[in-house]
Short mmCIF file of C-alpha atoms and ligand atoms in Angstrom, two decimals:
data_model
loop_
_atom_site.label_atom_id
_atom_site.label_comp_id
_atom_site.label_asym_id
_atom_site.label_seq_id
_atom_site.Cartn_x
_atom_site.Cartn_y
_atom_site.Cartn_z
CA MET A 22 14.78 -2.93 2.10
CA LEU A 23 16.05 -3.05 5.61
CA VAL A 24 17.86 0.01 6.78
CA GLU A 25 20.31 -2.08 8.82
CA GLU A 26 21.39 -4.06 5.79
CA LYS A 27 21.96 -0.95 3.76
CA TRP A 28 23.58 1.08 6.48
CA GLU A 29 27.07 1.16 5.01
CA ASP A 30 25.77 2.10 1.58
CA ILE A 31 23.58 4.75 3.10
CA LEU A 32 26.53 6.38 4.85
CA LEU A 33 28.68 6.22 1.74
CA THR A 34 25.93 7.75 -0.36
CA LEU A 35 25.58 10.51 2.18
CA LYS A 36 29.28 11.18 1.78
CA ASN A 37 29.06 11.31 -1.99
CA GLU A 38 25.84 13.24 -2.36
CA TYR A 39 26.85 15.87 0.14
CA GLU A 40 30.47 15.87 -0.95
CA LEU A 41 31.79 15.25 2.52
CA SER A 42 35.53 15.15 2.79
CA GLN A 43 37.22 11.96 3.91
CA ILE A 44 38.08 13.45 7.27
CA VAL A 45 34.54 14.65 7.95
CA TYR A 46 33.27 11.27 6.90
CA GLU A 47 35.64 9.36 9.10
CA SER A 48 35.11 11.56 12.14
CA TRP A 49 31.39 12.00 12.11
CA ILE A 50 29.62 9.72 9.73
CA GLU A 51 31.38 6.41 9.60
CA PRO A 52 31.14 5.81 13.37
CA LEU A 53 27.35 6.17 13.38
CA LYS A 54 25.63 2.95 14.36
CA ILE A 55 22.01 2.02 14.41
CA TYR A 56 21.14 1.28 17.98
CA GLN A 57 17.52 0.48 17.62
CA ILE A 58 14.53 0.90 15.38
CA ASP A 59 11.24 1.44 17.03
CA ASN A 60 8.46 1.79 14.52
CA ASN A 61 9.49 4.88 12.65
CA ILE A 62 12.13 6.09 15.04
CA LEU A 63 15.69 5.31 14.21
CA TYR A 64 18.00 5.59 17.23
CA ILE A 65 21.55 6.20 16.14
CA LEU A 66 24.53 5.95 18.43
CA VAL A 67 27.14 8.67 18.02
CA PRO A 68 30.72 8.81 19.25
CA PRO A 69 30.52 9.42 22.95
CA GLU A 70 30.57 13.16 23.48
CA GLN A 71 27.70 15.53 23.84
CA ILE A 72 29.40 18.03 21.53
CA ALA A 73 29.62 15.48 18.77
CA LEU A 74 25.99 14.66 19.21
CA ASN A 75 24.90 18.29 19.01
CA TYR A 76 27.02 18.92 16.00
CA ILE A 77 25.98 15.83 14.11
CA SER A 78 22.32 16.22 14.81
CA LYS A 79 22.38 19.84 13.72
CA LYS A 80 24.24 19.20 10.51
CA TYR A 81 23.36 15.74 9.35
CA THR A 82 19.85 14.91 10.47
CA THR A 83 18.18 16.10 7.29
CA PRO A 84 20.77 14.77 4.85
CA LEU A 85 20.66 11.40 6.56
CA LYS A 86 16.89 11.32 6.44
CA VAL A 87 16.91 12.08 2.74
CA VAL A 88 19.37 9.35 1.93
CA ILE A 89 17.62 6.80 4.12
CA ALA A 90 14.34 7.65 2.44
CA GLU A 91 15.99 7.20 -0.93
CA PHE A 92 17.20 3.75 0.02
CA THR A 93 14.24 2.46 1.96
CA GLY A 94 11.28 4.59 0.99
CA VAL A 95 10.65 5.06 4.70
CA ASN A 96 10.71 8.42 6.38
CA TYR A 97 12.32 7.68 9.70
CA GLU A 98 12.45 10.11 12.53
CA ILE A 99 16.06 10.23 13.57
CA LYS A 100 17.23 10.40 17.15
CA PHE A 101 20.91 10.60 17.89
CA ILE A 102 21.88 9.16 21.23
CA LEU A 103 24.94 8.70 23.39
CA PRO A 104 25.87 5.35 24.91
CA GLU A 105 24.63 6.49 28.31
CA ASP A 106 21.23 7.33 26.83
CA THR A 107 20.62 3.77 25.81
CA LYS A 108 19.42 2.88 29.28
CA LYS A 109 16.65 5.42 28.98
CA ILE A 110 15.27 3.99 25.79
CA LYS A 111 12.82 1.24 26.25
CA PRO A 112 13.81 -1.74 24.19
CA ALA A 113 11.92 -2.01 20.95
CA LYS A 114 10.72 -5.24 19.48
CA SER A 115 13.81 -5.46 17.40
CA ILE A 116 17.16 -4.31 18.63
CA ALA A 117 19.56 -3.87 15.82
CA LEU A 118 22.83 -3.98 17.69
CA GLN A 119 22.16 -6.88 19.98
CA PRO A 120 21.38 -9.92 17.90
CA ASN A 121 21.39 -12.17 20.96
CA GLU A 122 18.42 -10.39 22.34
CA GLN A 123 16.39 -10.64 19.21
CA THR A 124 14.13 -13.22 20.70
CA GLN A 125 11.43 -14.20 18.29
CA LYS A 126 12.73 -11.64 15.86
CA GLU A 127 11.05 -13.46 13.00
CA ASN A 128 7.71 -12.71 14.51
CA TYR A 129 8.37 -9.07 14.30
CA ASP A 130 10.30 -8.81 11.11
CA LEU A 131 7.56 -6.62 9.78
CA ASN A 132 7.64 -3.31 8.02
CA PRO A 133 6.07 -0.84 10.46
CA ASN A 134 4.52 1.05 7.56
CA TYR A 135 2.67 -1.93 6.17
CA THR A 136 -0.55 -1.71 8.12
CA PHE A 137 -4.23 -1.63 7.27
CA ASP A 138 -4.21 2.10 8.02
CA THR A 139 -1.80 2.83 5.23
CA PHE A 140 -3.32 0.42 2.73
CA VAL A 141 -5.39 2.22 0.12
CA VAL A 142 -8.45 0.26 -0.87
CA GLY A 143 -9.42 0.31 -4.52
CA ASN A 144 -11.34 -1.85 -6.96
CA ASN A 145 -8.24 -3.90 -7.56
CA ASN A 146 -7.80 -5.08 -3.99
CA LYS A 147 -11.15 -4.58 -2.24
CA LEU A 148 -11.92 -8.23 -1.77
CA ALA A 149 -8.42 -9.19 -0.70
CA HIS A 150 -8.43 -6.32 1.78
CA THR A 151 -11.80 -7.19 3.31
CA ILE A 152 -10.99 -10.85 3.71
CA SER A 153 -7.58 -10.05 5.19
CA LEU A 154 -9.25 -7.86 7.75
CA VAL A 155 -11.73 -10.57 8.66
CA VAL A 156 -8.93 -13.12 8.93
CA ALA A 157 -6.96 -10.81 11.20
CA GLU A 158 -9.99 -10.08 13.36
CA GLU A 159 -11.02 -13.74 13.63
CA ALA A 160 -7.53 -15.13 13.97
CA ALA A 161 -8.31 -16.73 17.32
CA ASN A 162 -11.10 -18.79 15.77
CA PRO A 163 -10.51 -18.90 12.06
CA GLU A 164 -13.49 -19.32 9.81
CA LYS A 165 -13.16 -22.42 7.72
CA LYS A 166 -14.16 -20.69 4.55
CA PHE A 167 -11.21 -18.29 4.83
CA ASN A 168 -8.64 -20.90 5.79
CA PRO A 169 -6.19 -20.99 4.19
CA LEU A 170 -6.34 -17.50 2.78
CA PHE A 171 -4.50 -17.49 -0.49
CA LEU A 172 -3.57 -14.03 -1.76
CA TRP A 173 -2.25 -13.78 -5.26
CA GLY A 174 -1.30 -11.02 -7.64
CA GLY A 175 1.56 -9.62 -9.69
CA VAL A 176 4.74 -8.14 -8.34
CA GLY A 177 4.51 -4.92 -6.39
CA LEU A 178 0.74 -4.92 -5.99
CA GLY A 179 0.49 -5.13 -2.22
CA LYS A 180 0.57 -8.79 -1.17
CA THR A 181 3.34 -8.31 1.36
CA HIS A 182 1.76 -5.10 2.59
CA LEU A 183 -1.50 -6.95 3.28
CA MET A 184 0.23 -9.85 5.00
CA HIS A 185 2.18 -7.55 7.29
CA SER A 186 -1.05 -5.69 8.00
CA ILE A 187 -2.67 -8.92 9.15
CA ALA A 188 0.34 -9.67 11.35
CA HIS A 189 0.41 -6.18 12.91
CA TYR A 190 -3.28 -6.33 13.55
CA ILE A 191 -3.04 -9.66 15.32
CA LEU A 192 -0.05 -8.55 17.39
CA ALA A 193 -1.96 -5.49 18.50
CA ASN A 194 -5.39 -7.00 19.01
CA HIS A 195 -4.78 -10.63 19.88
CA PRO A 196 -1.50 -10.51 21.76
CA GLN A 197 -2.10 -13.98 23.15
CA LEU A 198 -1.77 -15.52 19.70
CA LYS A 199 1.57 -16.74 18.50
CA ILE A 200 2.18 -15.79 14.95
CA GLN A 201 4.91 -16.46 12.47
CA TYR A 202 5.48 -14.47 9.31
CA VAL A 203 8.07 -15.76 6.90
CA ASN A 204 9.07 -15.24 3.34
CA SER A 205 9.27 -18.61 1.70
CA GLU A 206 12.82 -17.95 0.59
CA VAL A 207 13.83 -17.62 4.22
CA PHE A 208 11.84 -20.70 5.03
CA THR A 209 13.61 -22.63 2.29
CA ASN A 210 16.99 -21.61 3.64
CA GLU A 211 16.02 -22.69 7.12
CA VAL A 212 14.97 -26.09 5.86
CA ILE A 213 18.12 -26.49 3.78
CA ASP A 214 20.19 -25.51 6.77
CA ALA A 215 18.56 -28.05 9.01
CA ILE A 216 18.99 -30.75 6.40
CA ARG A 217 22.60 -29.83 5.75
CA THR A 218 23.66 -30.03 9.36
CA GLY A 219 21.74 -33.29 9.63
CA SER A 220 20.98 -32.38 13.19
CA ASN A 221 17.70 -33.73 14.50
CA SER A 222 17.50 -31.09 17.13
CA GLN A 223 17.76 -28.34 14.56
CA MET A 224 15.01 -29.90 12.47
CA ASN A 225 12.89 -30.29 15.56
CA ALA A 226 13.47 -26.69 16.52
CA LEU A 227 12.41 -25.62 13.06
CA ARG A 228 9.25 -27.72 13.25
CA ASP A 229 8.50 -26.37 16.64
CA LYS A 230 8.92 -22.83 15.42
CA TYR A 231 6.39 -23.25 12.64
CA ARG A 232 4.01 -25.78 14.11
CA ASN A 233 3.66 -24.53 17.61
CA ILE A 234 1.86 -21.37 16.63
CA ASP A 235 -1.60 -19.98 15.99
CA VAL A 236 -1.14 -18.14 12.73
CA LEU A 237 1.28 -18.83 9.91
CA LEU A 238 1.82 -16.26 7.20
CA ILE A 239 3.99 -17.44 4.38
CA ASP A 240 4.87 -14.93 1.70
CA ASP A 241 5.81 -15.66 -1.92
CA ILE A 242 5.09 -19.37 -1.78
CA GLN A 243 6.24 -19.69 -5.39
CA PHE A 244 9.83 -20.00 -4.11
CA VAL A 245 9.00 -23.23 -2.36
CA ILE A 246 7.37 -24.89 -5.30
CA GLY A 247 9.51 -27.54 -6.92
CA LYS A 248 12.01 -27.67 -4.05
CA ASP A 249 11.18 -31.17 -2.93
CA ARG A 250 12.24 -31.29 0.68
CA THR A 251 11.14 -27.75 1.48
CA GLN A 252 7.82 -28.32 -0.19
CA GLU A 253 7.30 -31.51 1.76
CA GLU A 254 8.29 -29.80 5.00
CA PHE A 255 5.92 -26.96 4.29
CA PHE A 256 2.97 -29.21 3.53
CA ASN A 257 3.48 -31.26 6.64
CA THR A 258 3.50 -28.01 8.59
CA PHE A 259 0.44 -26.89 6.71
CA ASN A 260 -1.42 -30.06 7.63
CA VAL A 261 -0.49 -29.90 11.28
CA LEU A 262 -1.68 -26.33 11.58
CA TYR A 263 -4.74 -26.80 9.44
CA ASN A 264 -5.89 -29.86 11.33
CA ALA A 265 -5.45 -27.97 14.58
CA GLY A 266 -7.73 -25.24 13.22
CA LYS A 267 -4.99 -22.61 12.95
CA GLN A 268 -5.13 -19.80 10.42
CA ILE A 269 -2.78 -19.96 7.44
CA VAL A 270 -2.20 -17.14 4.99
CA ILE A 271 -0.28 -17.73 1.80
CA SER A 272 0.75 -15.34 -0.93
CA SER A 273 1.92 -16.06 -4.42
CA ASP A 274 2.44 -14.29 -7.69
CA LYS A 275 0.20 -16.85 -9.41
CA PRO A 276 -3.07 -18.62 -8.61
CA PRO A 277 -2.67 -22.27 -7.60
CA LYS A 278 -4.06 -23.58 -10.85
CA GLU A 279 -1.27 -21.91 -12.75
CA MET A 280 1.41 -23.38 -10.55
CA THR A 281 1.88 -26.22 -12.92
CA THR A 282 4.69 -27.92 -11.08
CA LEU A 283 2.61 -28.03 -7.95
CA GLU A 284 1.36 -31.49 -7.13
CA GLU A 285 -2.36 -31.95 -7.26
CA ARG A 286 -2.67 -32.83 -3.56
CA PHE A 287 -1.16 -29.47 -2.68
CA ARG A 288 -2.99 -27.52 -5.31
CA SER A 289 -6.37 -28.63 -4.07
CA ARG A 290 -5.38 -27.91 -0.49
CA PHE A 291 -4.64 -24.31 -1.26
CA GLN A 292 -8.07 -24.05 -2.74
CA TRP A 293 -9.83 -25.38 0.34
CA GLY A 294 -10.20 -21.98 1.85
CA CYS A 295 -10.39 -18.76 0.00
CA MET A 296 -8.52 -17.24 -2.89
CA ALA A 297 -8.37 -13.50 -3.33
CA ASP A 298 -6.53 -11.77 -6.09
CA ILE A 299 -5.04 -8.31 -6.27
CA SER A 300 -4.92 -6.82 -9.72
CA SER A 301 -3.36 -3.66 -11.09
CA PRO A 302 -4.78 -0.48 -9.62
CA ASP A 303 -6.92 1.78 -11.76
CA TYR A 304 -6.10 5.45 -12.22
CA GLU A 305 -8.13 6.63 -9.23
CA THR A 306 -6.49 4.11 -6.95
CA ARG A 307 -3.05 5.08 -8.20
CA MET A 308 -3.83 8.72 -7.45
CA ALA A 309 -5.15 7.79 -4.01
CA ILE A 310 -2.01 5.79 -3.24
CA LEU A 311 0.22 8.67 -4.29
CA ARG A 312 -1.78 11.13 -2.22
CA LYS A 313 -1.69 8.87 0.80
CA LYS A 314 2.04 8.54 0.50
CA GLU A 315 2.54 12.27 0.04
CA GLU A 316 0.52 12.81 3.17
CA MET A 317 2.50 10.24 5.13
CA ASP A 318 5.79 11.73 4.01
CA ASN A 319 4.61 15.26 4.49
CA PHE A 320 5.51 16.08 0.94
CA GLN A 321 3.33 17.83 -1.54
CA LEU A 322 3.62 17.77 -5.25
CA ASP A 323 1.77 19.89 -7.70
CA ASN A 324 -1.37 18.08 -8.83
CA GLN A 325 -0.17 18.04 -12.39
CA ILE A 326 2.92 16.10 -11.34
CA THR A 327 1.02 13.55 -9.29
CA GLU A 328 -1.27 13.08 -12.29
CA TYR A 329 1.72 12.67 -14.56
CA ILE A 330 3.05 9.86 -12.37
CA ALA A 331 -0.32 8.15 -12.00
CA THR A 332 -0.91 8.32 -15.75
CA ASN A 333 2.43 6.89 -16.70
CA ILE A 334 3.15 4.24 -14.10
CA LYS A 335 0.39 1.70 -14.23
CA SER A 336 1.23 -1.77 -13.24
CA ASN A 337 3.44 -1.71 -10.19
CA ILE A 338 2.82 0.18 -6.98
CA ARG A 339 6.40 -0.16 -5.89
CA GLU A 340 7.42 1.82 -8.97
CA LEU A 341 4.74 4.37 -8.27
CA GLU A 342 6.27 4.90 -4.85
CA GLY A 343 9.77 4.81 -6.31
CA ALA A 344 8.88 7.77 -8.53
CA LEU A 345 7.62 9.73 -5.58
CA ASN A 346 10.67 8.86 -3.48
CA ARG A 347 12.95 10.02 -6.24
CA LEU A 348 11.24 13.41 -6.49
CA MET A 349 11.14 13.78 -2.74
CA ALA A 350 14.83 13.07 -2.44
CA PHE A 351 15.54 15.47 -5.28
CA GLU A 352 13.55 18.29 -3.72
CA ARG A 353 15.19 17.80 -0.34
CA LEU A 354 18.61 17.71 -1.89
CA THR A 355 18.25 20.77 -4.06
CA ASN A 356 15.80 22.67 -1.89
CA GLU A 357 13.97 23.65 -5.03
CA GLU A 358 10.32 23.14 -5.60
CA ILE A 359 9.73 20.52 -8.25
CA THR A 360 8.21 21.65 -11.51
CA ILE A 361 6.60 19.38 -14.06
CA ASP A 362 9.70 19.73 -16.24
CA THR A 363 12.07 18.61 -13.50
CA ALA A 364 9.69 15.79 -12.67
CA ILE A 365 9.66 14.57 -16.27
CA GLU A 366 13.42 14.76 -16.39
CA GLN A 367 13.94 13.06 -13.05
CA LEU A 368 11.50 10.28 -13.85
CA GLU A 369 12.75 9.65 -17.37
CA SER A 370 14.54 6.45 -16.47
CA ILE A 371 11.53 5.08 -14.62
CA ILE A 372 8.89 6.10 -17.10
CA ASN A 373 10.84 5.64 -20.33
CA PRO A 374 13.56 3.25 -19.36
CA ASP A 375 14.40 2.36 -22.95
CA SER A 376 14.08 5.74 -24.61
CA HIS A 377 17.79 6.40 -24.60
CA LYS A 378 20.98 5.42 -22.90
CA THR A 379 21.42 6.80 -19.44
CA ILE A 380 23.82 9.67 -19.52
CA THR A 381 26.82 8.95 -17.36
CA PRO A 382 30.09 10.83 -16.98
CA GLU A 383 31.79 7.93 -18.75
CA LEU A 384 29.51 8.32 -21.75
CA ILE A 385 30.18 12.06 -21.84
CA ILE A 386 33.94 11.60 -21.67
CA GLU A 387 33.76 9.07 -24.46
CA ILE A 388 31.71 11.31 -26.75
CA VAL A 389 33.70 14.46 -26.02
CA ALA A 390 36.97 12.63 -26.66
CA GLU A 391 35.67 11.25 -29.90
CA HIS A 392 34.46 14.67 -31.00
CA PHE A 393 37.95 16.11 -30.56
CA GLN A 394 39.59 12.99 -31.97
CA LYS A 395 41.19 12.14 -28.69
CA THR A 396 40.87 9.08 -26.52
CA PRO A 397 39.11 9.02 -23.14
CA ASP A 398 42.46 8.12 -21.59
CA GLN A 399 43.97 11.35 -22.88
CA LEU A 400 41.18 13.36 -21.27
CA ILE A 401 41.73 11.58 -18.00
CA SER A 402 45.52 11.83 -18.21
CA LYS A 403 47.74 14.39 -16.50
CA SER A 404 48.54 16.14 -19.80
CA ARG A 405 48.21 19.93 -19.71
CA SER A 406 48.54 20.59 -23.43
CA SER A 407 45.84 22.94 -24.61
CA ASP A 408 44.31 20.56 -27.17
CA ILE A 409 43.51 18.22 -24.28
CA VAL A 410 42.73 20.74 -21.56
CA LYS A 411 39.90 22.24 -23.58
CA PRO A 412 37.97 19.02 -24.25
CA ARG A 413 38.60 17.96 -20.67
CA GLN A 414 37.01 21.16 -19.37
CA ILE A 415 34.09 20.71 -21.71
CA ALA A 416 33.63 17.23 -20.33
CA MET A 417 33.60 18.69 -16.80
CA TYR A 418 31.00 21.23 -17.81
CA LEU A 419 28.78 18.64 -19.49
CA CYS A 420 29.10 16.17 -16.61
CA LYS A 421 27.89 18.85 -14.28
CA ASN A 422 25.00 19.89 -16.49
CA MET A 423 23.90 16.57 -17.88
CA THR A 424 24.32 14.17 -14.97
CA GLY A 425 23.62 14.26 -11.28
CA THR A 426 27.26 13.58 -10.47
CA SER A 427 28.80 15.66 -7.71
CA LEU A 428 31.82 17.85 -8.41
CA SER A 429 34.09 15.57 -6.47
CA GLY A 430 32.58 12.62 -8.30
CA ILE A 431 33.39 14.30 -11.62
CA GLY A 432 36.91 14.97 -10.40
CA GLU A 433 37.35 11.37 -9.46
CA ILE A 434 36.20 10.06 -12.83
CA LEU A 435 38.36 12.58 -14.64
CA GLY A 436 41.59 11.18 -13.32
CA GLY A 437 41.34 12.03 -9.63
CA ARG A 438 41.25 15.81 -9.98
CA ASP A 439 40.18 17.85 -7.05
CA HIS A 440 37.05 19.82 -6.56
CA SER A 441 38.60 23.25 -7.25
CA THR A 442 40.08 22.12 -10.58
CA ILE A 443 36.63 21.02 -11.64
CA ILE A 444 35.05 24.31 -10.57
CA HIS A 445 37.71 26.21 -12.44
CA GLY A 446 37.17 24.13 -15.60
CA ILE A 447 33.43 24.57 -15.51
CA GLU A 448 33.69 28.32 -14.99
CA LYS A 449 36.08 28.59 -17.88
CA VAL A 450 33.62 26.91 -20.22
CA GLU A 451 30.73 28.96 -18.90
CA LYS A 452 32.62 32.16 -19.63
CA ASP A 453 33.55 30.96 -23.12
CA ILE A 454 29.96 30.14 -23.90
CA LYS A 455 28.89 33.66 -22.95
CA LYS A 456 31.68 35.34 -24.87
CA ASN A 457 31.84 33.20 -27.90
CA LYS A 458 29.04 32.06 -30.20
CA GLU A 459 31.24 29.33 -31.67
CA THR A 460 31.80 27.73 -28.28
CA LYS A 461 28.10 27.88 -27.56
CA LYS A 462 27.39 26.09 -30.83
CA LEU A 463 30.12 23.56 -30.21
CA ILE A 464 28.71 22.67 -26.81
CA GLU A 465 25.22 22.32 -28.24
CA THR A 466 26.51 19.99 -30.94
CA ILE A 467 28.26 17.77 -28.44
CA GLN A 468 25.21 17.82 -26.21
CA LYS A 469 23.10 16.57 -29.12
CA LYS A 470 25.56 13.76 -29.67
CA ILE A 471 25.27 12.77 -26.05
CA ASN A 472 21.53 13.12 -25.86
CA PRO A 473 19.86 13.05 -29.27
CA ASN A 474 16.34 13.37 -27.81
P1 ADP B 23 4.07 -7.43 -3.45
O1 ADP B 23 4.36 -8.13 -2.17
O2 ADP B 23 2.74 -7.79 -4.02
O3 ADP B 23 5.17 -7.56 -4.46
P2 ADP B 23 4.23 -5.09 -1.80
O4 ADP B 23 3.23 -5.44 -0.77
O5 ADP B 23 5.65 -5.20 -1.44
O6 ADP B 23 3.95 -5.89 -3.15
O7 ADP B 23 3.89 -3.61 -2.31
C1 ADP B 23 4.81 -2.80 -3.00
C2 ADP B 23 4.77 -1.40 -2.46
O8 ADP B 23 3.53 -0.80 -2.79
C3 ADP B 23 4.87 -1.37 -0.95
O9 ADP B 23 5.68 -0.29 -0.57
C4 ADP B 23 3.45 -1.17 -0.49
O10 ADP B 23 3.39 -0.43 0.71
C5 ADP B 23 2.85 -0.38 -1.63
N1 ADP B 23 1.44 -0.70 -1.79
C6 ADP B 23 0.91 -1.75 -2.42
N2 ADP B 23 -0.43 -1.71 -2.40
C7 ADP B 23 -0.77 -0.62 -1.71
C8 ADP B 23 -2.01 -0.01 -1.35
N3 ADP B 23 -3.17 -0.56 -1.70
N4 ADP B 23 -1.99 1.12 -0.64
C9 ADP B 23 -0.80 1.69 -0.30
N5 ADP B 23 0.40 1.19 -0.62
C10 ADP B 23 0.42 0.05 -1.32
MG1 MG B 24 6.00 -9.29 -1.63
#
C-alpha cells in the first residue's frame, strides 16, 4: 500500500491512537505533507518554523513511524524538513508532491523493499528465484529459453516481490535498459482510457510507452484475460517486444493451462519460454521469512512467538507479515514486551478469524444494555438516572478492558462523552469490583456473554 495514498488515514489514525486533541491535530499533524520518498526515507514537510519542526520531530516521530508501519508494513526513516530545506535534498526517483516532475514514474513505481536481498529463498520458490535472477542479469541479451518468464503462484506468495526485484536489479546493473513494470489492472485502465478518448495520439503514446522498451514486466496478467481490447493490445505489444528479442516477465495466479478463457494462440505463447511456480512456503521458510523481517525492522520476538506465528499461518506470506506488523505496532504503542499470551490475543482475528465475533464497543453496549433490560440508546443518552448510569459505566469499563478502543473513542461511541467522564466511570467500576464480590461476579457474567470463549 502506498504511503501517499493512505496519508490522510495515517494522520487520522495517529490522532485516534494517541488521543490527540483536535487543536493539536490541526496545528501539528494535519499540515504535514509528504515531500518525497527516497528508498526508505520519508521526507515530511512541516509548517514553516524551526520551532515547529523541533517540536514535531521530538514528539511525533515514533508515533508516526508506528502508524505508517501499521498501514504499509514498511519501516520508514522519517525526516522532517522545512520548505527551505527542500533545495538541499537531492530529488528522488519519485517526488510525491510534484506530479509534473514524475517523469517515467511508472518505471520506478516499485516497492524499495522488494529486492533480491530481502527475498528469502526456500523450497517453494527456489526455481522461480534462480530464473528471475538469471533473467535480471541477462536482461540485455535475454536467453530464449527464459523468454517470456511466466511466474505463477497463489496470492501473497511473492510474485510481485520477485518482479520488483528483477526491476530493481536491472535499474541498478543495466541502467542503459529501458524497463516498464505495470500491474495489468493499471494497463487495462490505460487501454480503456485511450479507447474512450478515441484519440490516436493517446493510443500511440501508450504503444510507444510499452513497445519502445527493453524489458516489460506485467504483473497479475489474470486481470487482462477476457477483456477483449486490452488482451489484444497486450498481445500485439507482446509480439512486438518478443520479435525484437526483448525480455518479458509475466505473473499470474494461475498457470496458463488453467486460464480457460485464454485463447489458444496466447496460451501457447506464454509457454514458449519458461514457467516457474511459487508454492506455499514450508515451516522452515516461514520461520526464515519472519526472522528476516524481524531483522529488517529491528524488532525481536521471543522464539516461541515467532514459532507460534509460523505454525499457524501457512499459506500466505502477506498474512505472515501482517501478524508481525500487528505485534510490532502493539509493542511500540504500549511499550510493553510481547508475551505469548498477548501475541495469541492480538493475533486471534488473523489466526482464528471465525472463532467468535470481534468484540467492538457497539457489541459491548448492546450486551450490557440487554443484561440490564435497557436499550443501547438509553445507555448512550444524556440520562443521569442511577439505573442507567451504572450499566453505562460498566460498558465504559468493559470497552476499555475488552477492546483496543481509546478512551476518547469510547466517549465518542457512548454519546459524545469526554475523556474525563470515561475515566471517572471506569474508576468507579474498578473500585466497586474491589469492594464488592457481587459486582465482580456481575462483571464476569457480562464478560462471558460478550466473549463466551
Ligand atoms: P503476490 O504478488 O504473489 O500476491 P507479494 O509479492 O505481494 O505476493 O508478497 C506478499 C508479501 O510477502 C510481500 O510483502 C513480500 O515482500 C512478502 N514475501 C513474499 N515472498 C517472500 C520471500 N520469499 N521472502 C521475503 N518476503 C516475501
Ligand atoms: Mg502481486
